[in-house]
PDB file of C-alpha atoms and ligand atoms in Angstrom:
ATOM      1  CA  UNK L   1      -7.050 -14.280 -11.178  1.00 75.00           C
ATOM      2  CA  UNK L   2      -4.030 -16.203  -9.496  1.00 93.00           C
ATOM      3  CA  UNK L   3      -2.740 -15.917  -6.086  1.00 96.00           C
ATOM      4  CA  UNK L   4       1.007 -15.097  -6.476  1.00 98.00           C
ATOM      5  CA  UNK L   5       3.732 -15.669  -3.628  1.00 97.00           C
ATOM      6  CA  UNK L   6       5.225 -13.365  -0.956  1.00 98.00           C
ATOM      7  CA  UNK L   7       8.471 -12.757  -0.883  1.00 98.00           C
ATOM      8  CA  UNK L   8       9.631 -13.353   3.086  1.00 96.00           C
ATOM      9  CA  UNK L   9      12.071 -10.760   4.959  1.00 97.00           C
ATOM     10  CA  UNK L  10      15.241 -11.011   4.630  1.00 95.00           C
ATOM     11  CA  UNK L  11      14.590 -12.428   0.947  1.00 96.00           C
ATOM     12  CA  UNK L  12      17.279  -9.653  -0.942  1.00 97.00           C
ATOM     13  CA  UNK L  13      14.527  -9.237  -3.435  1.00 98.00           C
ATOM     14  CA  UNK L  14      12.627  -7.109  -1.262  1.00 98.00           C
ATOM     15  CA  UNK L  15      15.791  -4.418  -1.546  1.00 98.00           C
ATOM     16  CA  UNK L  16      15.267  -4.357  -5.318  1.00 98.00           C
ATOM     17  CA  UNK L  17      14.366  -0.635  -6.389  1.00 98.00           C
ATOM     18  CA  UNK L  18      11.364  -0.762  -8.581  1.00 98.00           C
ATOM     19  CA  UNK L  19      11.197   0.767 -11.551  1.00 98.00           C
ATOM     20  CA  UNK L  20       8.167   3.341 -13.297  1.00 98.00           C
ATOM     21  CA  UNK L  21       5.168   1.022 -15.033  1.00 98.00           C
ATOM     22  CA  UNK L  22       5.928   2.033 -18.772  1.00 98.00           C
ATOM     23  CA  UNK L  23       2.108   1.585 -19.833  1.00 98.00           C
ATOM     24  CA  UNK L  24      -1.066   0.856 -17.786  1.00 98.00           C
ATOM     25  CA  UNK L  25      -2.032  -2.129 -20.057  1.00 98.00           C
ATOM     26  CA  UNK L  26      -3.172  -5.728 -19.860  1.00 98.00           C
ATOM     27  CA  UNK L  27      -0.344  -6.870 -18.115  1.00 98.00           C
ATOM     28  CA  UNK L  28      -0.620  -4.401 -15.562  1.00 98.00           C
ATOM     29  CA  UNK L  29      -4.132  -4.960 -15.073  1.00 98.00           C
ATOM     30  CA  UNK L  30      -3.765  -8.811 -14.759  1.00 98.00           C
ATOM     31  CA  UNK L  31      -0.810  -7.947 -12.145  1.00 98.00           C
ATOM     32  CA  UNK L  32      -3.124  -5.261 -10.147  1.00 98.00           C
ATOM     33  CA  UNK L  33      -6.104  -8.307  -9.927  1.00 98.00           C
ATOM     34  CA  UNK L  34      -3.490 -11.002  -8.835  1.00 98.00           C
ATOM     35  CA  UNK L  35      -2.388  -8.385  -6.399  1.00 98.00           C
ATOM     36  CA  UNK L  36      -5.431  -7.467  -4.787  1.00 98.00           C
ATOM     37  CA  UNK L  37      -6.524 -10.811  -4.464  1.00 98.00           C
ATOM     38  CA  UNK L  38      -3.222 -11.866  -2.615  1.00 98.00           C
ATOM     39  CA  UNK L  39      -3.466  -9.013  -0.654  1.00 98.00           C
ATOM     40  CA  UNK L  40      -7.388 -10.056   0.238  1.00 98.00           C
ATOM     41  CA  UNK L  41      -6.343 -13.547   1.064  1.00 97.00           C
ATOM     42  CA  UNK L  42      -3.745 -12.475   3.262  1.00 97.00           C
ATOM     43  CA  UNK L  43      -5.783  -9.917   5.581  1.00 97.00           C
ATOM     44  CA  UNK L  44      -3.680  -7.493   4.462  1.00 97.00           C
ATOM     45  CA  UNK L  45      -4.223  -3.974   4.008  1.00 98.00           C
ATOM     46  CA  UNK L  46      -1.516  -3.032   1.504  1.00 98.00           C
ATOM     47  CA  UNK L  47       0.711  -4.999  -0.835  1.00 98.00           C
ATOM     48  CA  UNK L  48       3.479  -3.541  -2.857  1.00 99.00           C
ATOM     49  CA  UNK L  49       4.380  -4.989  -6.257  1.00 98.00           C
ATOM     50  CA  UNK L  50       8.148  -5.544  -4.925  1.00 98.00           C
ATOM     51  CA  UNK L  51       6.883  -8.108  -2.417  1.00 98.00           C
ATOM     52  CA  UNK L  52       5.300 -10.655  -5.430  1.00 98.00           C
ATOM     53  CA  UNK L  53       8.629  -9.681  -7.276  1.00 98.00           C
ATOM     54  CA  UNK L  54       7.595  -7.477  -9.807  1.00 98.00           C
ATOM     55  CA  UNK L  55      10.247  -4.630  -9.612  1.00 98.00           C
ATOM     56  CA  UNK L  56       7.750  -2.106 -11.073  1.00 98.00           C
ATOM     57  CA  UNK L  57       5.930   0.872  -9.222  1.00 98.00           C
ATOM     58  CA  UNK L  58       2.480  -0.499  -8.508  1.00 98.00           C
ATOM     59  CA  UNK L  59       0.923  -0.481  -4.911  1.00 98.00           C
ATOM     60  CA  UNK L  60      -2.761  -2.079  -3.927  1.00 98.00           C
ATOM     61  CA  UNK L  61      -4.133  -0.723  -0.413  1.00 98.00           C
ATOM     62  CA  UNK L  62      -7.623  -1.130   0.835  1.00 98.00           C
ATOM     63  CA  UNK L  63      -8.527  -0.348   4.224  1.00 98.00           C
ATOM     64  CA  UNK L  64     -11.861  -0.663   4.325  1.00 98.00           C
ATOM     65  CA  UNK L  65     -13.498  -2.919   6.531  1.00 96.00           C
ATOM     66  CA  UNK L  66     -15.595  -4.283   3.956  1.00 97.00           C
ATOM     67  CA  UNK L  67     -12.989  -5.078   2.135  1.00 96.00           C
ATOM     68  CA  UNK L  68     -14.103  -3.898  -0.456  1.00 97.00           C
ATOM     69  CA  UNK L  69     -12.629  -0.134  -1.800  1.00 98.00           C
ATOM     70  CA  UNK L  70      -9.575  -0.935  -3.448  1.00 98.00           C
ATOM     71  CA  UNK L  71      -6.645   1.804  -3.996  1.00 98.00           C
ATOM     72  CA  UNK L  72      -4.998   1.360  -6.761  1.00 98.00           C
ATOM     73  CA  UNK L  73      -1.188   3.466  -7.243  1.00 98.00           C
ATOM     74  CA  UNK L  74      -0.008   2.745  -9.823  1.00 98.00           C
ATOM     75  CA  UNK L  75       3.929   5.281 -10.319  1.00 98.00           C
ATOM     76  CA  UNK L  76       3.051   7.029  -6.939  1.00 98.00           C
ATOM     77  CA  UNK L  77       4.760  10.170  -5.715  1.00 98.00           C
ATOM     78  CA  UNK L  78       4.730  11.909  -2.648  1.00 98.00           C
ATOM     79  CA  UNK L  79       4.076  15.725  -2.921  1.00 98.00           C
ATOM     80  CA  UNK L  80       3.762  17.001   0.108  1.00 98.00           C
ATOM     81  CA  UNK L  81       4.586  15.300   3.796  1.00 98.00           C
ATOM     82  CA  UNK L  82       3.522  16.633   7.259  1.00 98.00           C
ATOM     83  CA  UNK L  83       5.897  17.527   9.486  1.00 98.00           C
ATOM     84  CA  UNK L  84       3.842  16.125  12.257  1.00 98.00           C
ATOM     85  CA  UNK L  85       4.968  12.954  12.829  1.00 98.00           C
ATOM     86  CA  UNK L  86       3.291   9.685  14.743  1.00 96.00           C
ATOM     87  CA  UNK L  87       4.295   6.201  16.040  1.00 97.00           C
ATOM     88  CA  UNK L  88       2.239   3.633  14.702  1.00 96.00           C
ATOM     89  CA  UNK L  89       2.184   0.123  15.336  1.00 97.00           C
ATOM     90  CA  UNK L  90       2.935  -1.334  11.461  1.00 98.00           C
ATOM     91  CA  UNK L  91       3.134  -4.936  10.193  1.00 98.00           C
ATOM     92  CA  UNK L  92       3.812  -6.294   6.781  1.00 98.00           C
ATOM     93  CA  UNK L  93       2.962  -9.445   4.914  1.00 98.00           C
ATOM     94  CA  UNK L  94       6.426  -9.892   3.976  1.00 98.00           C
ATOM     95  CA  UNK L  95       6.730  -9.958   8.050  1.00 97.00           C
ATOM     96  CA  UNK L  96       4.446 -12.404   9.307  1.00 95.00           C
ATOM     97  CA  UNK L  97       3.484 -12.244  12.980  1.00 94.00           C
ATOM     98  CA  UNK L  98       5.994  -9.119  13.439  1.00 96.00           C
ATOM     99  CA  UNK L  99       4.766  -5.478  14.475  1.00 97.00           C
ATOM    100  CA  UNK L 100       6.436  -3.075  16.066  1.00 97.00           C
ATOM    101  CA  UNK L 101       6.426   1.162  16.153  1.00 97.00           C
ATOM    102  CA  UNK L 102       7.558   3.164  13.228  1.00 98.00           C
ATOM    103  CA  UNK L 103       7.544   7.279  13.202  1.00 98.00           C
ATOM    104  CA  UNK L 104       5.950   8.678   9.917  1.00 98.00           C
ATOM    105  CA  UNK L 105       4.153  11.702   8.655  1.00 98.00           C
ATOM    106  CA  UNK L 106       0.762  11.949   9.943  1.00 98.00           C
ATOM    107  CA  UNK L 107      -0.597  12.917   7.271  1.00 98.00           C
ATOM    108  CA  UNK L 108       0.284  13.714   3.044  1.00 98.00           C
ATOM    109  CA  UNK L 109      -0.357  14.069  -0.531  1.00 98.00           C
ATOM    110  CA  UNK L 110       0.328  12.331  -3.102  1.00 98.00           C
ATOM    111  CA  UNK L 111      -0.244  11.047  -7.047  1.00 98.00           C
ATOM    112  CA  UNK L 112      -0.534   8.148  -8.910  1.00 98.00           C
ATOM    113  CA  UNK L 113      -2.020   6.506 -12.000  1.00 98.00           C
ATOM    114  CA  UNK L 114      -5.624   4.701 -10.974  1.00 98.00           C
ATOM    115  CA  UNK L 115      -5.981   1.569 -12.470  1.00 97.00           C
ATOM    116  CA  UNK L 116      -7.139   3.120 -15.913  1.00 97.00           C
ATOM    117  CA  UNK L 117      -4.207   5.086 -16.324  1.00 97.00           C
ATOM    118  CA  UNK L 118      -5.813   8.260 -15.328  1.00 98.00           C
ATOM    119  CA  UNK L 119      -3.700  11.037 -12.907  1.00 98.00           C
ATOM    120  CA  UNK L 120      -5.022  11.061  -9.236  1.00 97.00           C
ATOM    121  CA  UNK L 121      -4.323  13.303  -6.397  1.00 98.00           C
ATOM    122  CA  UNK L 122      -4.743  11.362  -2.760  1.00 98.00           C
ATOM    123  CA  UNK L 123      -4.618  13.347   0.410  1.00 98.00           C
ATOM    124  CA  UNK L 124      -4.511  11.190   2.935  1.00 98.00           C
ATOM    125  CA  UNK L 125      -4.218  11.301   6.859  1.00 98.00           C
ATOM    126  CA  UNK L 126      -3.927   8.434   9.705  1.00 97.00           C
ATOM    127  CA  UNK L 127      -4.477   4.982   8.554  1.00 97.00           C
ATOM    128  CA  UNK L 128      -4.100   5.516   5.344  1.00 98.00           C
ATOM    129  CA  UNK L 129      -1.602   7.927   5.140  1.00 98.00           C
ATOM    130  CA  UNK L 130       0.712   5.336   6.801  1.00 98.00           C
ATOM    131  CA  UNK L 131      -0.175   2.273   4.548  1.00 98.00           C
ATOM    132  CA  UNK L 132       1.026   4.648   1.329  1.00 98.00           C
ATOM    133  CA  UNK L 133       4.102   5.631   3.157  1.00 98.00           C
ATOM    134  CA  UNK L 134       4.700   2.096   4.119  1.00 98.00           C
ATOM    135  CA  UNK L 135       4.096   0.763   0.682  1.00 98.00           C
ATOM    136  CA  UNK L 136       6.254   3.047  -1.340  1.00 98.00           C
ATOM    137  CA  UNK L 137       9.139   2.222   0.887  1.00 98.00           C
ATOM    138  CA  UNK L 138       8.414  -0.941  -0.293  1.00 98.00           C
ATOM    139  CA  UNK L 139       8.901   0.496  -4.197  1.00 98.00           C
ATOM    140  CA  UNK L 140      12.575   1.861  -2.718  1.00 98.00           C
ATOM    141  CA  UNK L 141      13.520  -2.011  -1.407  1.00 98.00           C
ATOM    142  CA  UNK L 142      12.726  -0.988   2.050  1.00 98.00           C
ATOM    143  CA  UNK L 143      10.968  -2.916   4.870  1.00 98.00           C
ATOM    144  CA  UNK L 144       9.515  -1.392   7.688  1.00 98.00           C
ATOM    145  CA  UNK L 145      11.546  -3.386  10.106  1.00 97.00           C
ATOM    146  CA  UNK L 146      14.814  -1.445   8.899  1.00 97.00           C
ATOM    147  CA  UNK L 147      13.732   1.451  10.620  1.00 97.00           C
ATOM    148  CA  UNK L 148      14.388  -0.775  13.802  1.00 97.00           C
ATOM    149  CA  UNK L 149      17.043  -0.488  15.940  1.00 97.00           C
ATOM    150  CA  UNK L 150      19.806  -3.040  14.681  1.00 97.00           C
ATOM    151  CA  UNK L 151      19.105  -5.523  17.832  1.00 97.00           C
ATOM    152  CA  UNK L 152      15.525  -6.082  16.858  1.00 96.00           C
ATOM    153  CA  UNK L 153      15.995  -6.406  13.354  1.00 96.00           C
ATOM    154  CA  UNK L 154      18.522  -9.165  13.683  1.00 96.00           C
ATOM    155  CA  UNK L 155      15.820 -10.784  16.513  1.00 96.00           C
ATOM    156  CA  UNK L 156      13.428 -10.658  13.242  1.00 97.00           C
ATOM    157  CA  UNK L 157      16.060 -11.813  10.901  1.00 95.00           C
ATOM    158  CA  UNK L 158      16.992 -15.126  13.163  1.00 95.00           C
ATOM    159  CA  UNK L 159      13.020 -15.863  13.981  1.00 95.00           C
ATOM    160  CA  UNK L 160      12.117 -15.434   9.862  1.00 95.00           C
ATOM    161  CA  UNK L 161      15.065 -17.490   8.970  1.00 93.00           C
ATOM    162  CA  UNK L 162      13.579 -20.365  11.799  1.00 93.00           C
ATOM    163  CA  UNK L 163      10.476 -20.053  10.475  1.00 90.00           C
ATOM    164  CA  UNK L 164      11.605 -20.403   6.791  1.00 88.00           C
ATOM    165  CA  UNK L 165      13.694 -23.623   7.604  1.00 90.00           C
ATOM    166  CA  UNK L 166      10.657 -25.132  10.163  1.00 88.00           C
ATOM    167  CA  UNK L 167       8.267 -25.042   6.254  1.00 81.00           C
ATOM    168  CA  UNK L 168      10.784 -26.604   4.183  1.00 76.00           C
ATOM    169  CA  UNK L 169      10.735 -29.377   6.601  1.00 71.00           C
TER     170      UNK L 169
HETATM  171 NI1   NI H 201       4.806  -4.250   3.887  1.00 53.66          NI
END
């Protein structure tokens, strides 16, 4: 297992569109550990393959407070959204220190491939439900901070870009 990178908003990386996984197989399963142990080291609750670079349709959530039920998506879809929608405060490892509001449905279903290639069905509501919406945007090159208005997305733009510079130093 191997800790891999983050990309950092505004990185244009993170607007690549990732493609299906073609086969669940040893890469993928070396990728999905790496994940999940980046994600684990982070505090994170979700971690999208787009944000370590790999343009490929694979999400790792856990949101357990034991840290310890890992989710595994690997080519999710969304079936079926709520109309209901809520605002919930969202950050994003590719986002340090930022979180702000973002409307989504409160609740949907989706599938996936689990980690041994097997079809799953995932209802999900609240928590949950918003990590797998937030993660598949993710998949389409989206970060949650574009669903800002344009003034506080450039705020986050100029204070990323400081940061950046401040670690090279
Ligand atoms: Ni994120």
């Amino acid at each position: 297992m191997a800790l891999i990178p983050i990309l950092l908003y505004p990185d244009p990386r993170l607007n690549k569109l990732a493609k299906p996984v073609q086969a669940v197989d040893r890469r993928i399963h070396q990728l999905i550990d790496d994940m999940l142990e980046t994600m684990y080291e982070a505090n994170g609750i979700g971690l999208a393959a787009s944000q370590v670079d790999v343009h490929e349709r694979l999400v790792v959530i856990d949101i357990s407070q034991e840290r310890n039920q890992p989710l595994v998506l690997i080519n999710p879809e969304i079936v079926w959204a709520s109309e209901e929608k809520h605002l919930n405060e969202e950050g994003c490892l590719s986002v340090p220190g930022i979180y702000d509001g973002v409307e989504r449905s409160s609740a949907i279903k989706a599938t996936a491939l689990d980690r041994s290639g097997k079809q799953q069905n995932i209802e999900a509501e609240g928590l949950l439900a918003v990590c797998i919406q937030h993660e598949m945007d993710h998949l389409l090159g989206k970060v949650f901070v574009q669903y800002l208005s344009p003034l506080k997305r450039n705020r986050i733009k100029t204070k990323m870009i400081k940061l950046a510079r401040e670690e090279l130093r």
